[in-house]
Amino acid sequence: MLPFAVPYPPEKDNGFWGVPTSTIDWCEENYVVSPYIAEALNTLTNSVFIALALFAIYHAYRNKLEPRFLLIGFGFMLVGIGSWLFHMTLRYHFQLLDELPMIYATCIPFWSVFSEFKSKKESILVGVGIFAAANTLTVIYLYFKDPTIHQVSYALLNACIIYQSISLTQAHVHDAGAKRQLYKTMISGVSIFILGYFLWNVDIHLCTPIRALRRNWGMPYGFVLEGHGWWHIFTGTGVYFYVVYEEYLRCFLTGTERFFKFKWICGLPVVDCIDPKGLDKFNEVKKLAEADAEFLLNEKKNN
């Protein structure tokens, strides 16, 4: 036992929220910190997820980014809230509120990158296809209740998004400095995410010796060995970096990059609007041009 440490109490089979009904019970021992929170560290570390999501929402709104980025931010926050409730209670319905929003929230950037340079009709078809696939996956997962289905699907979604995003960057970002900034952000985000994934696996596969070491150290020192909690911190940070990458990339894909600059705030990347009035005027002209183009296309079809 380390100096000034408090011994871990015995793990409890149930607490305030009753016997766990979730299909997964992580390595953190249940109800040892509080009778009201099943997995205390796994719960509290979701505050990083929620805080970063709120930070993303605030900057997306303040910098006049498109509504899609507000939706991504709210989806990001819902994942953190769902995960908070799941780890606090270990109830199955909250497990679903943790896992399924991870898929749904990721569908938004998936649609964003795969609908680039497509017509409105094609973009809608992409959205319908993604919606149908997400609902099919939900039905399959609810039937089999195998977390591997969710984990593999989530990994594949992100792999496809990253591949398409890099392809778009190579094809449409010609500013060497901006391209370096984009790749730095993507590499940083993916690296942080992978670190979280590594610690998540350590937490799963070495649970017995880790629990023994935590008890040997005592509280609060043992808290640093909560690998799943670190997974929340690192994956939340990695996802935030990835969202900012998509925001900055979108500026180049829409031709609005001159109205924005990429900067860092307290170690976090941010896309900052430097000419709001100019951006509003640009968007107004662009909408009129798109309306005229659609009118001429319809006229051509009718004739």
Coordinates of C-alpha atoms in Angstrom, one line a residue:
M1 CA 0.0 0.0 0.0
L2 CA 1.4 3.4 -1.0
P3 CA 1.6 6.3 1.5
F4 CA -1.7 8.0 2.4
A5 CA -3.6 5.4 0.3
V6 CA -7.0 4.1 1.2
P7 CA -7.7 0.4 0.8
Y8 CA -10.1 -0.7 -1.9
P9 CA -13.3 -2.0 -0.3
P10 CA -14.7 -5.4 -1.6
E11 CA -16.4 -5.3 -5.0
K12 CA -20.2 -5.4 -4.8
D13 CA -22.5 -7.5 -7.0
N14 CA -25.0 -4.7 -7.1
G15 CA -25.5 -1.2 -5.7
F16 CA -28.0 1.7 -6.2
W17 CA -28.8 0.6 -9.8
G18 CA -29.3 -3.1 -9.0
V19 CA -27.7 -6.1 -10.5
P20 CA -25.9 -5.3 -13.8
T21 CA -27.9 -6.3 -16.9
S22 CA -25.3 -5.2 -19.5
T23 CA -23.6 -7.7 -21.8
I24 CA -20.2 -6.2 -20.9
D25 CA -18.7 -5.6 -17.4
W26 CA -15.4 -3.8 -17.7
C27 CA -12.2 -4.3 -15.6
E28 CA -13.0 -1.6 -13.1
E29 CA -14.5 -3.2 -10.0
N30 CA -18.1 -2.3 -9.3
Y31 CA -19.4 0.0 -6.6
V32 CA -16.0 0.2 -4.8
V33 CA -15.8 4.1 -4.9
S34 CA -19.5 4.9 -4.5
P35 CA -22.7 2.9 -3.9
Y36 CA -24.4 5.2 -6.5
I37 CA -21.9 4.7 -9.4
A38 CA -21.1 1.2 -10.7
E39 CA -17.8 2.1 -12.4
A40 CA -16.7 5.5 -11.0
L41 CA -13.6 6.2 -13.1
N42 CA -15.1 4.9 -16.3
T43 CA -18.1 7.2 -15.6
L44 CA -16.2 10.4 -14.7
T45 CA -13.7 10.2 -17.6
N46 CA -16.6 10.7 -20.0
S47 CA -16.7 14.3 -18.9
V48 CA -13.7 14.8 -21.2
F49 CA -15.8 13.4 -24.1
I50 CA -18.7 15.7 -23.2
A51 CA -16.5 18.8 -22.6
L52 CA -14.7 18.4 -26.0
A53 CA -18.1 17.9 -27.8
L54 CA -19.4 21.2 -26.2
F55 CA -16.1 22.9 -27.2
A56 CA -16.6 21.6 -30.8
I57 CA -20.3 22.8 -30.9
Y58 CA -19.4 26.2 -29.5
H59 CA -16.6 26.8 -32.1
A60 CA -18.7 25.4 -35.0
Y61 CA -21.5 27.8 -34.1
R62 CA -19.2 30.8 -33.4
N63 CA -17.3 30.3 -36.6
K64 CA -20.3 29.9 -38.9
L65 CA -19.5 26.4 -39.9
E66 CA -22.1 24.3 -41.6
P67 CA -25.0 22.7 -39.7
R68 CA -23.4 19.2 -40.4
F69 CA -20.7 20.1 -37.9
L70 CA -23.2 21.1 -35.2
L71 CA -24.8 17.7 -35.7
I72 CA -21.5 15.9 -35.5
G73 CA -20.8 17.8 -32.2
F74 CA -24.2 16.9 -30.8
G75 CA -23.7 13.3 -31.8
F76 CA -20.3 13.3 -30.2
M77 CA -21.8 14.6 -27.0
L78 CA -24.6 12.0 -27.0
V79 CA -21.9 9.3 -27.1
G80 CA -20.3 10.8 -24.0
I81 CA -23.7 11.1 -22.2
G82 CA -24.7 7.5 -23.1
S83 CA -21.3 6.2 -22.0
W84 CA -21.6 8.1 -18.7
L85 CA -25.0 6.5 -18.0
F86 CA -23.9 3.1 -19.0
H87 CA -20.8 3.0 -16.8
M88 CA -22.7 4.6 -13.9
T89 CA -25.5 2.0 -14.0
L90 CA -24.3 -1.1 -16.0
R91 CA -27.9 -1.4 -17.3
Y92 CA -28.4 -2.9 -20.8
H93 CA -30.6 0.0 -22.2
F94 CA -27.9 2.5 -21.3
Q95 CA -25.3 0.2 -22.9
L96 CA -27.2 0.6 -26.1
L97 CA -27.3 4.4 -25.5
D98 CA -23.5 4.2 -25.3
E99 CA -22.8 1.9 -28.3
L100 CA -25.4 2.7 -30.9
P101 CA -24.9 6.5 -31.0
M102 CA -21.2 5.8 -31.8
I103 CA -22.5 4.3 -35.1
Y104 CA -25.1 7.0 -35.7
A105 CA -22.9 9.9 -34.9
T106 CA -20.2 8.5 -37.2
C107 CA -22.7 8.2 -40.0
I108 CA -22.9 12.0 -40.3
P109 CA -19.2 12.5 -41.3
F110 CA -19.4 9.3 -43.4
W111 CA -22.3 11.0 -45.4
S112 CA -20.3 14.3 -45.5
V113 CA -17.2 12.9 -47.1
F114 CA -19.0 10.4 -49.5
S115 CA -21.5 13.0 -50.7
E116 CA -18.9 15.6 -51.7
F117 CA -19.3 16.9 -55.3
K118 CA -22.5 15.0 -55.8
S119 CA -25.9 16.5 -56.8
K120 CA -28.6 17.0 -54.3
K121 CA -30.4 13.9 -55.5
E122 CA -27.2 11.8 -55.3
S123 CA -26.4 13.2 -51.8
I124 CA -29.9 12.3 -50.6
L125 CA -29.4 8.8 -52.0
V126 CA -26.1 8.4 -50.1
G127 CA -27.9 9.5 -46.9
V128 CA -30.8 7.1 -47.5
G129 CA -28.2 4.2 -48.0
I130 CA -26.4 5.1 -44.8
F131 CA -29.6 5.4 -42.9
A132 CA -30.7 1.9 -44.1
A133 CA -27.4 0.4 -43.3
A134 CA -27.3 1.9 -39.8
N135 CA -30.8 0.6 -39.1
T136 CA -30.0 -2.9 -40.5
L137 CA -26.9 -3.0 -38.3
T138 CA -29.0 -2.0 -35.2
V139 CA -31.4 -4.8 -35.8
I140 CA -28.6 -7.3 -36.2
Y141 CA -26.9 -6.1 -33.1
L142 CA -30.1 -6.2 -31.0
Y143 CA -30.7 -9.7 -32.2
F144 CA -27.2 -11.2 -31.6
K145 CA -26.2 -8.9 -28.7
D146 CA -22.5 -9.5 -29.6
P147 CA -20.3 -6.4 -28.9
T148 CA -17.9 -7.6 -31.6
I149 CA -20.5 -6.7 -34.2
H150 CA -20.6 -3.1 -32.9
Q151 CA -16.8 -2.8 -32.5
V152 CA -16.0 -4.1 -36.0
S153 CA -18.7 -1.9 -37.6
Y154 CA -17.4 1.2 -35.8
A155 CA -13.8 0.5 -36.9
L156 CA -14.8 -0.1 -40.5
L157 CA -16.9 3.2 -40.6
N158 CA -13.9 5.2 -39.4
A159 CA -11.5 3.5 -41.7
C160 CA -13.7 4.3 -44.7
I161 CA -14.0 8.0 -43.6
I162 CA -10.3 8.4 -43.0
Y163 CA -9.5 6.8 -46.4
Q164 CA -12.0 9.1 -48.2
S165 CA -10.9 12.2 -46.3
I166 CA -7.2 11.6 -47.3
S167 CA -8.2 11.1 -50.9
L168 CA -10.2 14.3 -50.9
T169 CA -7.2 16.1 -49.3
Q170 CA -4.8 14.9 -51.9
A171 CA -7.1 15.8 -54.8
H172 CA -8.4 19.2 -53.7
V173 CA -6.1 20.8 -51.2
H174 CA -3.2 22.4 -53.1
D175 CA -1.8 24.7 -50.4
A176 CA 1.2 22.9 -49.1
G177 CA 1.1 24.5 -45.7
A178 CA -2.6 23.7 -45.2
K179 CA -2.1 20.2 -46.4
R180 CA 0.7 19.7 -43.8
Q181 CA -1.6 21.1 -41.1
L182 CA -4.4 18.8 -42.1
Y183 CA -2.1 15.7 -42.1
K184 CA -0.6 16.8 -38.7
T185 CA -4.1 17.0 -37.3
M186 CA -5.2 13.6 -38.7
I187 CA -2.0 11.8 -37.6
S188 CA -2.2 13.3 -34.1
G189 CA -5.9 12.3 -33.8
V190 CA -5.4 8.8 -35.1
S191 CA -2.3 8.3 -32.9
I192 CA -4.1 9.5 -29.8
F193 CA -7.1 7.2 -30.7
I194 CA -4.8 4.2 -31.2
L195 CA -3.1 4.8 -27.8
G196 CA -6.6 4.7 -26.2
Y197 CA -7.4 1.5 -28.1
F198 CA -4.1 0.0 -26.8
L199 CA -4.9 0.8 -23.2
W200 CA -8.5 -0.5 -23.8
N201 CA -7.0 -3.9 -24.8
V202 CA -4.6 -3.9 -21.9
D203 CA -7.5 -3.3 -19.6
I204 CA -9.4 -6.3 -21.1
H205 CA -6.6 -8.9 -21.4
L206 CA -4.6 -8.1 -18.3
C207 CA -7.5 -7.4 -16.0
T208 CA -6.6 -9.8 -13.2
P209 CA -3.0 -8.6 -12.6
I210 CA -4.1 -5.0 -13.0
R211 CA -6.8 -5.4 -10.4
A212 CA -4.3 -6.9 -8.0
L213 CA -1.9 -4.1 -8.6
R214 CA -4.6 -1.5 -8.0
R215 CA -5.5 -3.1 -4.7
N216 CA -1.8 -3.2 -3.8
W217 CA -1.4 0.5 -4.5
G218 CA -4.8 1.5 -2.9
M219 CA -7.0 4.5 -3.7
P220 CA -6.5 7.0 -5.3
Y221 CA -3.2 5.7 -6.8
G222 CA -4.9 2.7 -8.4
F223 CA -7.2 5.0 -10.4
V224 CA -4.3 5.7 -12.9
L225 CA -4.5 2.0 -13.9
E226 CA -8.1 2.2 -15.1
G227 CA -7.4 1.5 -18.8
H228 CA -11.0 1.9 -20.0
G229 CA -11.1 5.4 -18.4
W230 CA -7.9 6.3 -20.4
W231 CA -9.7 5.0 -23.5
H232 CA -12.4 7.6 -22.9
I233 CA -9.9 10.4 -22.5
F234 CA -7.8 9.5 -25.5
T235 CA -10.5 8.5 -27.9
G236 CA -12.5 11.6 -27.1
T237 CA -9.5 13.7 -27.8
G238 CA -8.7 11.7 -31.0
V239 CA -12.3 12.1 -32.3
Y240 CA -12.1 15.9 -31.6
F241 CA -9.0 16.2 -33.7
Y242 CA -10.6 14.2 -36.5
V243 CA -13.7 16.5 -36.4
V244 CA -11.5 19.6 -36.8
Y245 CA -9.7 17.9 -39.7
E246 CA -13.1 17.5 -41.5
E247 CA -14.0 21.1 -40.7
Y248 CA -10.8 22.5 -42.3
L249 CA -11.0 20.1 -45.2
R250 CA -14.5 21.2 -45.9
C251 CA -13.4 24.8 -46.2
F252 CA -11.2 23.8 -49.2
L253 CA -13.9 21.6 -50.7
T254 CA -16.4 24.5 -50.7
G255 CA -13.9 27.2 -51.8
T256 CA -14.2 29.1 -48.6
E257 CA -10.7 28.5 -47.2
R258 CA -9.8 32.2 -47.5
F259 CA -12.4 33.1 -44.9
F260 CA -10.9 30.7 -42.3
K261 CA -7.6 30.0 -40.5
F262 CA -6.4 27.0 -38.6
K263 CA -5.1 27.7 -35.1
W264 CA -4.5 26.0 -31.8
I265 CA -6.1 26.9 -28.4
C266 CA -4.6 25.2 -25.3
G267 CA -3.2 22.4 -27.5
L268 CA -6.5 21.8 -29.3
P269 CA -6.9 22.6 -33.0
V270 CA -9.7 25.1 -34.0
V271 CA -11.0 26.4 -37.4
D272 CA -11.5 30.1 -36.9
C273 CA -13.6 32.3 -39.2
I274 CA -11.6 35.5 -39.9
D275 CA -14.1 37.2 -42.2
P276 CA -17.7 36.5 -41.2
K277 CA -19.2 39.2 -43.4
G278 CA -17.2 38.1 -46.4
L279 CA -18.3 34.5 -45.8
D280 CA -22.0 35.5 -45.6
K281 CA -21.7 37.4 -48.9
F282 CA -19.9 34.5 -50.5
N283 CA -22.6 32.0 -49.4
E284 CA -25.4 34.3 -50.6
V285 CA -23.8 34.6 -54.1
K286 CA -23.2 30.9 -54.1
K287 CA -26.8 30.0 -53.3
L288 CA -28.1 32.3 -56.0
A289 CA -25.7 30.7 -58.5
E290 CA -26.7 27.2 -57.5
A291 CA -30.4 28.2 -57.8
D292 CA -29.8 29.6 -61.3
A293 CA -27.9 26.5 -62.3
E294 CA -30.7 24.2 -61.0
F295 CA -33.3 26.3 -62.9
L296 CA -31.4 26.1 -66.2
L297 CA -31.0 22.4 -65.7
N298 CA -34.7 21.9 -65.2
E299 CA -35.5 24.1 -68.2
K300 CA -33.2 22.0 -70.3
K301 CA -34.9 18.8 -69.1
N302 CA -38.4 20.2 -69.8
N303 CA -37.4 21.2 -73.3

